[in-house]
mmCIF file of C-alpha atoms in Angstrom:
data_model
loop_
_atom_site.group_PDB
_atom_site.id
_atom_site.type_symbol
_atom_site.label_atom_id
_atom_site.label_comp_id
_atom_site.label_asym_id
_atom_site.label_seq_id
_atom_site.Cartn_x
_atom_site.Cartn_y
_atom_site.Cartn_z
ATOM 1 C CA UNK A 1299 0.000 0.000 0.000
ATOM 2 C CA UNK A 1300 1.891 3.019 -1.229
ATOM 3 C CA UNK A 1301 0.263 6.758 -1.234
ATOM 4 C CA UNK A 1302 3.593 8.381 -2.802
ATOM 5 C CA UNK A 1303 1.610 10.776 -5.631
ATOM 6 C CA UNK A 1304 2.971 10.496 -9.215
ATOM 7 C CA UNK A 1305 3.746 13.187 -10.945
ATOM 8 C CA UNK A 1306 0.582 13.335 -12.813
ATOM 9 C CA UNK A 1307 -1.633 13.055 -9.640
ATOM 10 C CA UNK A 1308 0.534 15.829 -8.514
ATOM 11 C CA UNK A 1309 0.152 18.021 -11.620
ATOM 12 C CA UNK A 1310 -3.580 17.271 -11.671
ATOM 13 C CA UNK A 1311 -3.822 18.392 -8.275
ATOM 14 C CA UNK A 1312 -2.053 21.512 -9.032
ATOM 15 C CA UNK A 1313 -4.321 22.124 -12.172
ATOM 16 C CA UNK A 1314 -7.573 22.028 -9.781
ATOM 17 C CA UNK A 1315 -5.568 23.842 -6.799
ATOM 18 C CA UNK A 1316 -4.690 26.798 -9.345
ATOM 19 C CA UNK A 1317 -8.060 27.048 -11.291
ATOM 20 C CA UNK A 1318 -9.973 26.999 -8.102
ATOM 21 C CA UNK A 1319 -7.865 29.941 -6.846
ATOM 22 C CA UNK A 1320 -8.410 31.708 -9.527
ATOM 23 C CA UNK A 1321 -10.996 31.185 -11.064
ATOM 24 C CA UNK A 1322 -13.553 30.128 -7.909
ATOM 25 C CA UNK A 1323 -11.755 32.046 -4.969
ATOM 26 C CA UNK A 1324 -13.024 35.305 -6.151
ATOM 27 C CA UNK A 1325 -16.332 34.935 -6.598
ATOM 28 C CA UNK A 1326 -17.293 31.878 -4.083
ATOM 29 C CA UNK A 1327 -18.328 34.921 -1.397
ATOM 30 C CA UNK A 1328 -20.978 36.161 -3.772
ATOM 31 C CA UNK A 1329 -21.937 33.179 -5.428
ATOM 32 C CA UNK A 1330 -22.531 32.200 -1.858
ATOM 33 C CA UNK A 1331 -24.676 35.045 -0.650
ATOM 34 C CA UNK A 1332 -26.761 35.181 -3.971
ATOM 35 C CA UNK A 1333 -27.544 31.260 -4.020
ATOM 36 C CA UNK A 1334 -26.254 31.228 -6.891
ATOM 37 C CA UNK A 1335 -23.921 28.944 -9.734
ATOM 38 C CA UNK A 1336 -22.473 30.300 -12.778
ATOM 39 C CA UNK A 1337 -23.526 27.139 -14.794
ATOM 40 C CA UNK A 1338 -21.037 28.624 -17.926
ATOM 41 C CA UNK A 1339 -18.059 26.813 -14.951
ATOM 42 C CA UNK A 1340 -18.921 23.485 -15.964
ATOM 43 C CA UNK A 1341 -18.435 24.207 -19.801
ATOM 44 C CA UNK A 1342 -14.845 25.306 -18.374
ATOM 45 C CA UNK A 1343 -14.502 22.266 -16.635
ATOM 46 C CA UNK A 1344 -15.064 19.830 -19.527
ATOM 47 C CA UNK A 1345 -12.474 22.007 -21.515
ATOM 48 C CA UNK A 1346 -9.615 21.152 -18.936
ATOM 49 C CA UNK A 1347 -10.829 17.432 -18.315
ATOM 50 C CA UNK A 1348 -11.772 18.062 -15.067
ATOM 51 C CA UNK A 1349 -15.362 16.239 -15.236
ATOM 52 C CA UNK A 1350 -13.852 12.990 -16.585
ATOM 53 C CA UNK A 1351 -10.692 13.143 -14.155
ATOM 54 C CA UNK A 1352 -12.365 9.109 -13.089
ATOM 55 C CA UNK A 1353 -13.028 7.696 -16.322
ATOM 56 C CA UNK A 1354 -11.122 5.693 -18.679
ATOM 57 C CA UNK A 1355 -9.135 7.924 -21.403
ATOM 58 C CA UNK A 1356 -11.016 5.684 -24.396
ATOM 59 C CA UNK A 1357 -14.179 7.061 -22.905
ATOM 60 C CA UNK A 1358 -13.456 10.374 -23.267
ATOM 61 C CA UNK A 1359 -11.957 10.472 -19.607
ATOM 62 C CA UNK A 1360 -8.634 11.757 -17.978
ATOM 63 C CA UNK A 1361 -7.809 8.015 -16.346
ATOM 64 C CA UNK A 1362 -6.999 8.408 -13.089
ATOM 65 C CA UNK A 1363 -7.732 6.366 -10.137
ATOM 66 C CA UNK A 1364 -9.656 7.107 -6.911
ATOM 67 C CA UNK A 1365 -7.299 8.932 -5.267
ATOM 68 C CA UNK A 1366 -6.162 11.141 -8.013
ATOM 69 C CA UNK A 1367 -10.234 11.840 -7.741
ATOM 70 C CA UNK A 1368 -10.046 12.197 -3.815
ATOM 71 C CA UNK A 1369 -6.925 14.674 -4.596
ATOM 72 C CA UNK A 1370 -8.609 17.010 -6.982
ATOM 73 C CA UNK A 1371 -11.521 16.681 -4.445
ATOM 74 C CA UNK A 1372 -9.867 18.429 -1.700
ATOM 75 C CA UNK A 1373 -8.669 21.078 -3.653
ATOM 76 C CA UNK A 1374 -12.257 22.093 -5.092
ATOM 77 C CA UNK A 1375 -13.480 21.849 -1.258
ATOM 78 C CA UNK A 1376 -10.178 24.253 -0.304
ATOM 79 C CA UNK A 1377 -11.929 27.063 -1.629
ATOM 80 C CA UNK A 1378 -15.246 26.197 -1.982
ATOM 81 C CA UNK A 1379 -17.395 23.029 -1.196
ATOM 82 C CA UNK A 1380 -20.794 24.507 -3.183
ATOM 83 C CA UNK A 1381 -18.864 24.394 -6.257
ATOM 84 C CA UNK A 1382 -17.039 21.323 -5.209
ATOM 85 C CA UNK A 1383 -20.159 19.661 -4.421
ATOM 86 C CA UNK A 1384 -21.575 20.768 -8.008
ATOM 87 C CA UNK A 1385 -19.055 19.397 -9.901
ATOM 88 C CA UNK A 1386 -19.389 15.898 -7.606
ATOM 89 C CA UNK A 1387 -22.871 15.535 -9.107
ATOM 90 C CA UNK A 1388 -22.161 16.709 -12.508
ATOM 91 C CA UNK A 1389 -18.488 13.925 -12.956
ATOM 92 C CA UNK A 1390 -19.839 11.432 -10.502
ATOM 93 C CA UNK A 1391 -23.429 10.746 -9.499
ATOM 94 C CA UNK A 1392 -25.208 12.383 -12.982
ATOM 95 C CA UNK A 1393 -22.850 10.512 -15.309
ATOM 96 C CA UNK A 1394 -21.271 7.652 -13.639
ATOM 97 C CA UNK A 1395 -24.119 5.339 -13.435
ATOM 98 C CA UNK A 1396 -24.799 6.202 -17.730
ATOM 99 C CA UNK A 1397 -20.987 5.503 -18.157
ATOM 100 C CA UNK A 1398 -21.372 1.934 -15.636
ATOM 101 C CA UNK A 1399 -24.176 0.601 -17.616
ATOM 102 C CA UNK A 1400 -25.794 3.214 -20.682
ATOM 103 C CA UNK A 1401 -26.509 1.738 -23.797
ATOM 104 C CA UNK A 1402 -24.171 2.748 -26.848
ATOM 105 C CA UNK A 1403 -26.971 5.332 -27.663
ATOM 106 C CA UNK A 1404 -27.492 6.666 -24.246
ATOM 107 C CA UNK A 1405 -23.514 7.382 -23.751
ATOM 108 C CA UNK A 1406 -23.131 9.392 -26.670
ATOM 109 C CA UNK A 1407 -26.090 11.270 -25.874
ATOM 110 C CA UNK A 1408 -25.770 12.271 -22.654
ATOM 111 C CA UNK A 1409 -22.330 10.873 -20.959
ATOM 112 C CA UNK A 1410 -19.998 12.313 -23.825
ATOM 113 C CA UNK A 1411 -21.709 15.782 -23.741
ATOM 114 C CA UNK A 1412 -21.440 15.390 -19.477
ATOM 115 C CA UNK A 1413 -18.401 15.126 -19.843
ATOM 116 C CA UNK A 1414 -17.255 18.264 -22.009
ATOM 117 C CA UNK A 1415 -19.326 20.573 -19.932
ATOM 118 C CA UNK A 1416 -22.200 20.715 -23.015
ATOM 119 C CA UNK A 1417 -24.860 19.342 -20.742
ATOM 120 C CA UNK A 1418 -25.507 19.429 -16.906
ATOM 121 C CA UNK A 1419 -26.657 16.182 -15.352
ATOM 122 C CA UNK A 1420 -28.141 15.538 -12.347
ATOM 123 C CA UNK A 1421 -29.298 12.576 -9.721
ATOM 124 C CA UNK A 1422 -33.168 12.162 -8.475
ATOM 125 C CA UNK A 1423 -33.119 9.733 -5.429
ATOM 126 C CA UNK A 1424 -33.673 11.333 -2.449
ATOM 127 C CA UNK A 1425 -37.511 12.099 -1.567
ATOM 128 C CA UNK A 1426 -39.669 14.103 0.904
ATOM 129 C CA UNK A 1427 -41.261 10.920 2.945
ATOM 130 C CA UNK A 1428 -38.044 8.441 2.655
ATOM 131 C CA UNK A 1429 -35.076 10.819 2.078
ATOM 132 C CA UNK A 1430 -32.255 8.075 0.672
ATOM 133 C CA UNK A 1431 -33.857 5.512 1.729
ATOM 134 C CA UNK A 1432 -34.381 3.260 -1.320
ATOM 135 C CA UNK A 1433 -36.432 0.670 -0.152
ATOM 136 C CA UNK A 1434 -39.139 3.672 0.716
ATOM 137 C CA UNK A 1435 -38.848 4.942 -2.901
ATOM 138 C CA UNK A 1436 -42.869 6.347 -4.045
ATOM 139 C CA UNK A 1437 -41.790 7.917 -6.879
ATOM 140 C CA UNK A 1438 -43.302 5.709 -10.014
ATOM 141 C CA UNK A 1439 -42.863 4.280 -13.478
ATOM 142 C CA UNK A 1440 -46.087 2.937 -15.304
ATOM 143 C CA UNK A 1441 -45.231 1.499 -18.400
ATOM 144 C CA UNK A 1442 -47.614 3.127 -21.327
ATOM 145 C CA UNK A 1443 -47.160 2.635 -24.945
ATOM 146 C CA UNK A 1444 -44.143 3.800 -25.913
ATOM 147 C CA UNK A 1445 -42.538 4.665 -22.666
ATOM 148 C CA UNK A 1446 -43.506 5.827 -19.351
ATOM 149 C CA UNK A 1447 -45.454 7.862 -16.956
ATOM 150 C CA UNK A 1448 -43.686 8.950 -14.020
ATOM 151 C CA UNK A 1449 -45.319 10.235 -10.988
ATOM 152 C CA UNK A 1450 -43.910 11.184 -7.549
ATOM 153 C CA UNK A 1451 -41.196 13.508 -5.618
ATOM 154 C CA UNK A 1452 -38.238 14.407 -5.043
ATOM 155 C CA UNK A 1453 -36.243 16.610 -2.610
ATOM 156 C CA UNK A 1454 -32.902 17.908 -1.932
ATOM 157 C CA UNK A 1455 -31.754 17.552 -5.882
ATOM 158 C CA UNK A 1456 -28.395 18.952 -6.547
ATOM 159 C CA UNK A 1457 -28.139 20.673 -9.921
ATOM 160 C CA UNK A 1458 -31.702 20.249 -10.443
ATOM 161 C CA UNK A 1459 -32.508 23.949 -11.255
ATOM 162 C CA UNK A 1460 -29.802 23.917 -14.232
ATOM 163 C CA UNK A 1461 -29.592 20.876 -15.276
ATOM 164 C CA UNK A 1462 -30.448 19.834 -18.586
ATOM 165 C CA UNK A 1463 -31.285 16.028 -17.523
ATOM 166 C CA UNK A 1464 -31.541 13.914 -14.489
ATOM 167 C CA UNK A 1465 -31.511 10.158 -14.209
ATOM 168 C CA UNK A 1466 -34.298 9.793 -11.839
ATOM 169 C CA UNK A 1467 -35.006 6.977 -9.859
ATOM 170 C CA UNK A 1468 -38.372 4.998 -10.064
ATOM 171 C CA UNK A 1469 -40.193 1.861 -8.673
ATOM 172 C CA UNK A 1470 -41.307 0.050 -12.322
ATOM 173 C CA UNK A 1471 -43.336 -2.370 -10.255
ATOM 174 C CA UNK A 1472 -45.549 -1.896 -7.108
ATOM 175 C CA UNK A 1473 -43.405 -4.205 -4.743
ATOM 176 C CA UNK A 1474 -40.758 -2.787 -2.432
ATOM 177 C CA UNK A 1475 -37.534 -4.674 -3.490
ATOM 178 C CA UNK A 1476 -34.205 -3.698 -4.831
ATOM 179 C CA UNK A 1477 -35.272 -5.543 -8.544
ATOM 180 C CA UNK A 1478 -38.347 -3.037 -8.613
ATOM 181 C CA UNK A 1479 -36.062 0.051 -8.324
ATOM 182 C CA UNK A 1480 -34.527 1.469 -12.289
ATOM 183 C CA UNK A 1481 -33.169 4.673 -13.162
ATOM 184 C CA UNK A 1482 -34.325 7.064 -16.274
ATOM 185 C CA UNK A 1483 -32.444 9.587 -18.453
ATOM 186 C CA UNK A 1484 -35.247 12.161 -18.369
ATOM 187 C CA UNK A 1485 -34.511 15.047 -20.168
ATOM 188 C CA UNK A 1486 -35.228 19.148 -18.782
ATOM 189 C CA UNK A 1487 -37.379 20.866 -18.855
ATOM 190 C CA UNK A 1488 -40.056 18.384 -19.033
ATOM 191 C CA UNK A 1489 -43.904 19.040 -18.830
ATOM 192 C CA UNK A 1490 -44.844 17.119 -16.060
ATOM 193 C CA UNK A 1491 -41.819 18.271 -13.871
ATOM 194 C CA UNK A 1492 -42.066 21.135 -11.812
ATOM 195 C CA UNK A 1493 -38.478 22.412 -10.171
ATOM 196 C CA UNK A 1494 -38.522 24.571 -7.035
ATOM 197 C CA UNK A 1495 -35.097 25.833 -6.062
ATOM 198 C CA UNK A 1496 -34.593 25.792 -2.585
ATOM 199 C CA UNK A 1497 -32.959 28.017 -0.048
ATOM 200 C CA UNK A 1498 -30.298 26.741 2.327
ATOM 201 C CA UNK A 1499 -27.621 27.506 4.997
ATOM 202 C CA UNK A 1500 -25.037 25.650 3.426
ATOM 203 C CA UNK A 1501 -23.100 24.879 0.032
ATOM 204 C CA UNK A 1502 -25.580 27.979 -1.123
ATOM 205 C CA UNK A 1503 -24.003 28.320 -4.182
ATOM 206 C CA UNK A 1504 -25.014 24.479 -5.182
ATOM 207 C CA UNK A 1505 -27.954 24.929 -6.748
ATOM 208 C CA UNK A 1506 -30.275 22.716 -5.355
ATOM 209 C CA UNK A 1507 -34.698 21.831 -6.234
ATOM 210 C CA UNK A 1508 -37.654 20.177 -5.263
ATOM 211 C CA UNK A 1509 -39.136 18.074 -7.987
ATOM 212 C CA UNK A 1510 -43.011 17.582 -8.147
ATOM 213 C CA UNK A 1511 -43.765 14.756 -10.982
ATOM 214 C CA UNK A 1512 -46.904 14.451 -12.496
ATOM 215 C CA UNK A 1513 -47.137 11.945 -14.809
ATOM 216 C CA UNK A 1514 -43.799 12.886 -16.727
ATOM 217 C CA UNK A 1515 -44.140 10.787 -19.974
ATOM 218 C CA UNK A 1516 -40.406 9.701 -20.868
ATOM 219 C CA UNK A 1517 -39.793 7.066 -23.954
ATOM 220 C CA UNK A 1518 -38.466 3.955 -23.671
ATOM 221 C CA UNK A 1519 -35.188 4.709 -24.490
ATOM 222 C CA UNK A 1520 -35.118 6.911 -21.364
ATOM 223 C CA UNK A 1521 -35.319 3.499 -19.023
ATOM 224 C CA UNK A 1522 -31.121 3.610 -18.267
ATOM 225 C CA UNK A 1523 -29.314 0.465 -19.976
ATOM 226 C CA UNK A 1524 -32.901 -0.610 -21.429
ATOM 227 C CA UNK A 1525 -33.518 -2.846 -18.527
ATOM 228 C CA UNK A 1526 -35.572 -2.290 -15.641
ATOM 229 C CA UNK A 1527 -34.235 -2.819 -11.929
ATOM 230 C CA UNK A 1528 -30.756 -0.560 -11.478
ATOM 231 C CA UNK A 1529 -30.979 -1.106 -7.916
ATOM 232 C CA UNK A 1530 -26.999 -2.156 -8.043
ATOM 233 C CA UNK A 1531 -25.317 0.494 -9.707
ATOM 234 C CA UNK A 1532 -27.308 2.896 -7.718
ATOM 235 C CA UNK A 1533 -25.964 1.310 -4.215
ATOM 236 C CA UNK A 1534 -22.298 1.042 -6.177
ATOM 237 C CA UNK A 1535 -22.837 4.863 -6.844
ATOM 238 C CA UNK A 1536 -23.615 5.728 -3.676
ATOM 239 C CA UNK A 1537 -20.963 3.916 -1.449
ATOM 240 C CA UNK A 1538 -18.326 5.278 -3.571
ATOM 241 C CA UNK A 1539 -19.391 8.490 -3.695
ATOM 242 C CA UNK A 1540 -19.307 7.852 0.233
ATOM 243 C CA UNK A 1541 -15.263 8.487 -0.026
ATOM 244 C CA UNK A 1542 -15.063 11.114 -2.690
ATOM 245 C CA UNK A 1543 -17.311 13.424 -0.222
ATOM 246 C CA UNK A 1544 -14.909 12.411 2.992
ATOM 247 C CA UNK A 1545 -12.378 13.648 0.467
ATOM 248 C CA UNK A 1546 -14.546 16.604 -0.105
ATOM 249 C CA UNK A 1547 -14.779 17.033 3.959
ATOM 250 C CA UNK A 1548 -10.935 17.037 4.305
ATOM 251 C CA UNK A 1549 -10.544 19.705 1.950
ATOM 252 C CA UNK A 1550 -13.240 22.031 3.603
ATOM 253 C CA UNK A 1551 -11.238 21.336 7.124
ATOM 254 C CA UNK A 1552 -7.922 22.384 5.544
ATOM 255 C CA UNK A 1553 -8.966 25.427 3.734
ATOM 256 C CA UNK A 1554 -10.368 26.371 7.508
ATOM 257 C CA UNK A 1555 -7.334 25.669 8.925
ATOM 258 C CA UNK A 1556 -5.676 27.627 5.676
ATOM 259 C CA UNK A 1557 -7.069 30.233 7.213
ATOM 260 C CA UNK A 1558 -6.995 29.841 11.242
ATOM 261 C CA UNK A 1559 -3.204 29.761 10.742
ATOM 262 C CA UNK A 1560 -2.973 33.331 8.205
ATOM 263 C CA UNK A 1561 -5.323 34.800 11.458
ATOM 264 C CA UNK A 1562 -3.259 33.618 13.639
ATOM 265 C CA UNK A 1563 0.292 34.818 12.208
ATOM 266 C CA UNK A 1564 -1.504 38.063 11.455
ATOM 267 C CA UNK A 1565 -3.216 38.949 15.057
ATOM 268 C CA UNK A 1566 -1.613 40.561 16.955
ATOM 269 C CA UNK A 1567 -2.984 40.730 20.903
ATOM 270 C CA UNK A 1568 -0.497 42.223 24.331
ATOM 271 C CA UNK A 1569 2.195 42.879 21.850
ATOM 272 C CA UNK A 1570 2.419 39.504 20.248
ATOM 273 C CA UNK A 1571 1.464 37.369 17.743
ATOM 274 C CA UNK A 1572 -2.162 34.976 18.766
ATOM 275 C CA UNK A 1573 -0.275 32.218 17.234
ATOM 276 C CA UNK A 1574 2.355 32.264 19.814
ATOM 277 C CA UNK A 1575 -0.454 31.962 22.932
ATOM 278 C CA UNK A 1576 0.085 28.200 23.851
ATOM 279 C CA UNK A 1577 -3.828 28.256 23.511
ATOM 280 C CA UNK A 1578 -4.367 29.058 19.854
ATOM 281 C CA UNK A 1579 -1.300 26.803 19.119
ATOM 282 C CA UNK A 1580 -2.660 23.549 20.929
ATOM 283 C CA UNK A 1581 -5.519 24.142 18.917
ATOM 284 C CA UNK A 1582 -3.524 24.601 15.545
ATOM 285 C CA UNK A 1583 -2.031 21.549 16.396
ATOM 286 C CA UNK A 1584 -4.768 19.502 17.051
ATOM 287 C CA UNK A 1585 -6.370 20.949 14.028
ATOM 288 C CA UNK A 1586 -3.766 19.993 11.962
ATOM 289 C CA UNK A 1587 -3.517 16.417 13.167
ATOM 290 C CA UNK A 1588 -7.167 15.837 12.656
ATOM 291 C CA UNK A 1589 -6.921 16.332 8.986
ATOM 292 C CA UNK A 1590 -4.476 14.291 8.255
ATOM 293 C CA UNK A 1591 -5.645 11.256 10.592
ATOM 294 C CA UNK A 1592 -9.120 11.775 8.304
ATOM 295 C CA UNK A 1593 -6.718 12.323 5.149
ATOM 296 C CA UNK A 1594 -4.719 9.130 5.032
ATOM 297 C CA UNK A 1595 -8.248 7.502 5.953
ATOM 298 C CA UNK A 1596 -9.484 8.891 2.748
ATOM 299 C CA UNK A 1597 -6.495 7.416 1.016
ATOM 300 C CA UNK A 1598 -7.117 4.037 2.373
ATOM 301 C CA UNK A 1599 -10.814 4.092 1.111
ATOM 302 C CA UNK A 1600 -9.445 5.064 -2.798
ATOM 303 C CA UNK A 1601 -6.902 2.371 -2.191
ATOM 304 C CA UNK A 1602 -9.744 0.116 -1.034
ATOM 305 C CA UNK A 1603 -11.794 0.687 -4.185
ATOM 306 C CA UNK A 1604 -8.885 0.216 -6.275
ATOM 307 C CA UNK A 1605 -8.576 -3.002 -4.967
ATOM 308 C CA UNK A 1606 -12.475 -3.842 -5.093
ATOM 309 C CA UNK A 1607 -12.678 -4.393 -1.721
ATOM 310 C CA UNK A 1608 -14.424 -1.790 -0.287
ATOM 311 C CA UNK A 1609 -16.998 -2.327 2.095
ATOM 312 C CA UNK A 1610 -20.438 -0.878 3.226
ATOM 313 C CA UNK A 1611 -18.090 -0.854 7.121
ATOM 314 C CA UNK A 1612 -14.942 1.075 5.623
ATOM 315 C CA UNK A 1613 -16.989 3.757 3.537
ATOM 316 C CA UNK A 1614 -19.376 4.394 6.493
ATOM 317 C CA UNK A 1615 -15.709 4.939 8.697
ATOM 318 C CA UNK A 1616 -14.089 6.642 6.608
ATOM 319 C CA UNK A 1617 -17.138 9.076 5.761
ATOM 320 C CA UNK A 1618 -18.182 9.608 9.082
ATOM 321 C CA UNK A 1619 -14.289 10.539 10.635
ATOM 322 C CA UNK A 1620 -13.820 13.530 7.376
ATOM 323 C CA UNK A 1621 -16.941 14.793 8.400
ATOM 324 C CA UNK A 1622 -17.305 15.156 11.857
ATOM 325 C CA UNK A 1623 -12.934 16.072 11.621
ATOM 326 C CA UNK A 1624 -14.443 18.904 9.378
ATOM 327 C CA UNK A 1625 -17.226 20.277 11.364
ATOM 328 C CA UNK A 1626 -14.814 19.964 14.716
ATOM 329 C CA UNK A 1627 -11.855 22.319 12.309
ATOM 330 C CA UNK A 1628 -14.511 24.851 10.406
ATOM 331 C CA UNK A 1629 -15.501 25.322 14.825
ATOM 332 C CA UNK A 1630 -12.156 25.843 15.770
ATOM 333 C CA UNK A 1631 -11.590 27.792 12.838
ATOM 334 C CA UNK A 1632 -13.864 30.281 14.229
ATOM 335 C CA UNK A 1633 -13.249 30.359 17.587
ATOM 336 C CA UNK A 1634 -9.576 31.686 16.266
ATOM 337 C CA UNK A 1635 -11.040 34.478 14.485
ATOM 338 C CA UNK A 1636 -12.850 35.496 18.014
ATOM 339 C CA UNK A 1637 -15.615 37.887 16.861
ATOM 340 C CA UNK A 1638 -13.702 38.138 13.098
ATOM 341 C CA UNK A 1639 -14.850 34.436 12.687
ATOM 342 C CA UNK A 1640 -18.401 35.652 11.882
ATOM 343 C CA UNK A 1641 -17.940 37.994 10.180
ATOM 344 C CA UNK A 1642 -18.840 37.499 6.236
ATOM 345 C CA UNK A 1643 -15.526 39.315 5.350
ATOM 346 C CA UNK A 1644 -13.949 35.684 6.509
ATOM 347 C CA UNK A 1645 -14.102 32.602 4.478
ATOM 348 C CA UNK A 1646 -14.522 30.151 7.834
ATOM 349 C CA UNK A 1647 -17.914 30.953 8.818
ATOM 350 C CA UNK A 1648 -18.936 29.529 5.448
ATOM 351 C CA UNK A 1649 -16.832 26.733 5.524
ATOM 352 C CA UNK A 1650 -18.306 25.648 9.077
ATOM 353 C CA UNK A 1651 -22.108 25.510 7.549
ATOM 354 C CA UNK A 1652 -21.020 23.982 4.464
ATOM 355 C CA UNK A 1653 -19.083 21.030 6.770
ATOM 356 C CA UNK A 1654 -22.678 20.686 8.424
ATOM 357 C CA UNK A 1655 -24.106 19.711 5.442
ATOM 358 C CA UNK A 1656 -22.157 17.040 5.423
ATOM 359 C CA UNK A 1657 -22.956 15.292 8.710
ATOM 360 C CA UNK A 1658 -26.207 14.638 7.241
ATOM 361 C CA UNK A 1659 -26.256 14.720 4.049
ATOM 362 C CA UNK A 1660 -24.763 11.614 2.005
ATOM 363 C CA UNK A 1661 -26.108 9.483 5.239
ATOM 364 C CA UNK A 1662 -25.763 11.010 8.497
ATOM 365 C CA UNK A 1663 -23.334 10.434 11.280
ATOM 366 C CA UNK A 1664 -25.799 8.216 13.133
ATOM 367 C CA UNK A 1665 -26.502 6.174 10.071
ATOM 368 C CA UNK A 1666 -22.512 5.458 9.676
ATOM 369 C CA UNK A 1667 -22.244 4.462 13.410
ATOM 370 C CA UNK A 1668 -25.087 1.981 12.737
ATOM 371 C CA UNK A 1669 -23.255 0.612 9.482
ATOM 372 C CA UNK A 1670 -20.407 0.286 11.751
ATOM 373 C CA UNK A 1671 -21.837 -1.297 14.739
ATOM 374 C CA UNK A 1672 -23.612 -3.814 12.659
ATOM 375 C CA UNK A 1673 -19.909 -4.660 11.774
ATOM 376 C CA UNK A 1674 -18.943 -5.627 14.720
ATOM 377 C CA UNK A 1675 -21.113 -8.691 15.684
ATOM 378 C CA UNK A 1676 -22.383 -7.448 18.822
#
């Protein structure tokens, strides 16, 4: 198990360190209090590779592994986890599931244009009554003559309000098992979906909607591999994605601690320096040695996938350390700053609400601890 980067994980992380500071630093304060994302970013993205930094280079992709994912990851988060966690949804949960098991048709459609930035995809799961829960999916697929009617929910859908498609999840039969669960390509705006965009605390600059379906007709070729029952790739999607958002966490902790350390050189309190008050430097300390426990647990997660190995037990440890290592830092962060910490002219008051998105969002701490417990044969 080696971590030692090679030179082209190092110069991809680099690319996304220096186009995030450029290009996302500057405005994430503003996107942020206007709720707002400048959807023209993603056409940028797909012109420097960055959506298909995962996928194979025959695909259309960049070909790097999990970690050189989980690297660029932490960059985006550095400097801003609402356009971080846009781009997650556009590269990972919008396309990969088209790219894992599309038809030829479906790929060039809608996973080649993904990935240049043409087209902006998003994922319908989560809904008002069952949140992730996909054995409580209500959301349904009749099958009509030539396609389907879909009827139903859904809430908490990143990207929704720009997207130009989502691959929406749908019971195709009335029992509640995994084989009744498939996914659709449905293409926006669509008749019989209405999108609210919602207001939040955190990540405000991720767009993010409430989707009422009334009987949506999509065609057949819409139904996602032309096969009903995708219940597989969804729960393969969604336990991978379970370490690319730890990664996510780790990046929002340092780009606090980025910035509890400038404070701290900077202050100056009784004629010295707050960074030299034993106080602020425990906590520094700590701070710092948080991260990196959660970082090289992040590491071991991409190496686990890698190795196709990784388990419902590891994801749910390694998600539930970056995030609750993230909300502890952003905390910290701000009790540095004193009464500067929250203010809006400071970066770690916003970093703090978008790491409490992520103890509940992408399954909450709670639901990790039960994931692991369950592990552990008591």
């Amino acid at each position: 198990m080696d971590f030692s980067l090679t030179p082209q994980q190092e110069m991809l992380r680099d690319t996304v360190r220096r186009f995030f500071q450029t290009e996302v630093a500057p405005i994430a304060r503003v996107c942020d209090d206007e709720e707002r994302f400048p959807k023209e970013m993603i056409r940028q993205w797909g012109d420097l590779g960055l959506i298909g930094i995962r996928y194979p280079e025959e695909d259309g992709g960049s070909g790097f592994d999990k970690l050189g994912e989980c690297l660029a990851r932490e960059e985006m988060s550095r400097v801003s986890q609402a356009f971080a966690s846009t781009w997650s949804v556009q590269a990972h949960m919008g396309l990969w599931p088209i790219w894992r098991s599309g038809t030829a048709e479906q790929k060039a459609k809608y996973f080649a244009p993904g990935l240049r930035g043409e087209l902006v995809s998003c994922f319908g799961l989560s809904e008002p009554e069952g949140g992730s829960n996909i054995r409580a999916l209500r959301t349904r697929a009749t099958k009509v003559p030539g396609g389907y009617r879909i009827s139903g929910s859904k809430m908490y859908i990143t990207n929704s309000p720009i997207a130009d498609f989502v691959l929406l999840a749908a019971r195709t039969r009335p029992e509640l098992t995994p084989e009744a669960v498939s996914l659709f390509i449905v293409e926006l705006p669509n008749p019989g979906i209405v999108i609210h965009k919602m207001a939040k605390e955190g990540i405000r600059a991720s767009e993010t909607g409430l989707l009422h379906i009334d009987e949506a007709f999509v065609p057949d070729e819409a139904l996602l591999g032309g096969q009903e029952g995708t219940y597989p790739i969804i729960l393969e999607c969604l336990s991978e994605n379970r370490v690319g958002v730890a990664a996510n966490c780790v990046g929002m902790a340092q780009g606090a601690l980025d910035a509890a350390i400038a404070y701290a050189r900077d202050r100056e309190v009784g004629g010295k320096r707050i960074g030299h008050y034993q106080a602020i430097a425990h906590k520094l300390a700590d701070m710092a040695a948080q991260i990196e426990a959660a970082r090289w647990l992040v590491y071991y997660g991409a190496w686990r996938i890698e190795q196709n190995t990784l388990d419902a037990a590891t994801a749910a440890k390694v998600k539930l350390t970056a995030s609750e290592c993230a909300l502890h830092v952003t905390e910290q962060a701000i009790r540095i700053h004193g009464g500067a910490g929250i203010m809006r002219d400071h970066a770690v008051g916003r970093f703090h609400r978008d790491a409490f998105v992520y103890v509940i969002g992408e399954g909450t701490s709670e639901i990790q601890r039960n994931i692991i417990a369950r592990s552990l044969s008591l």
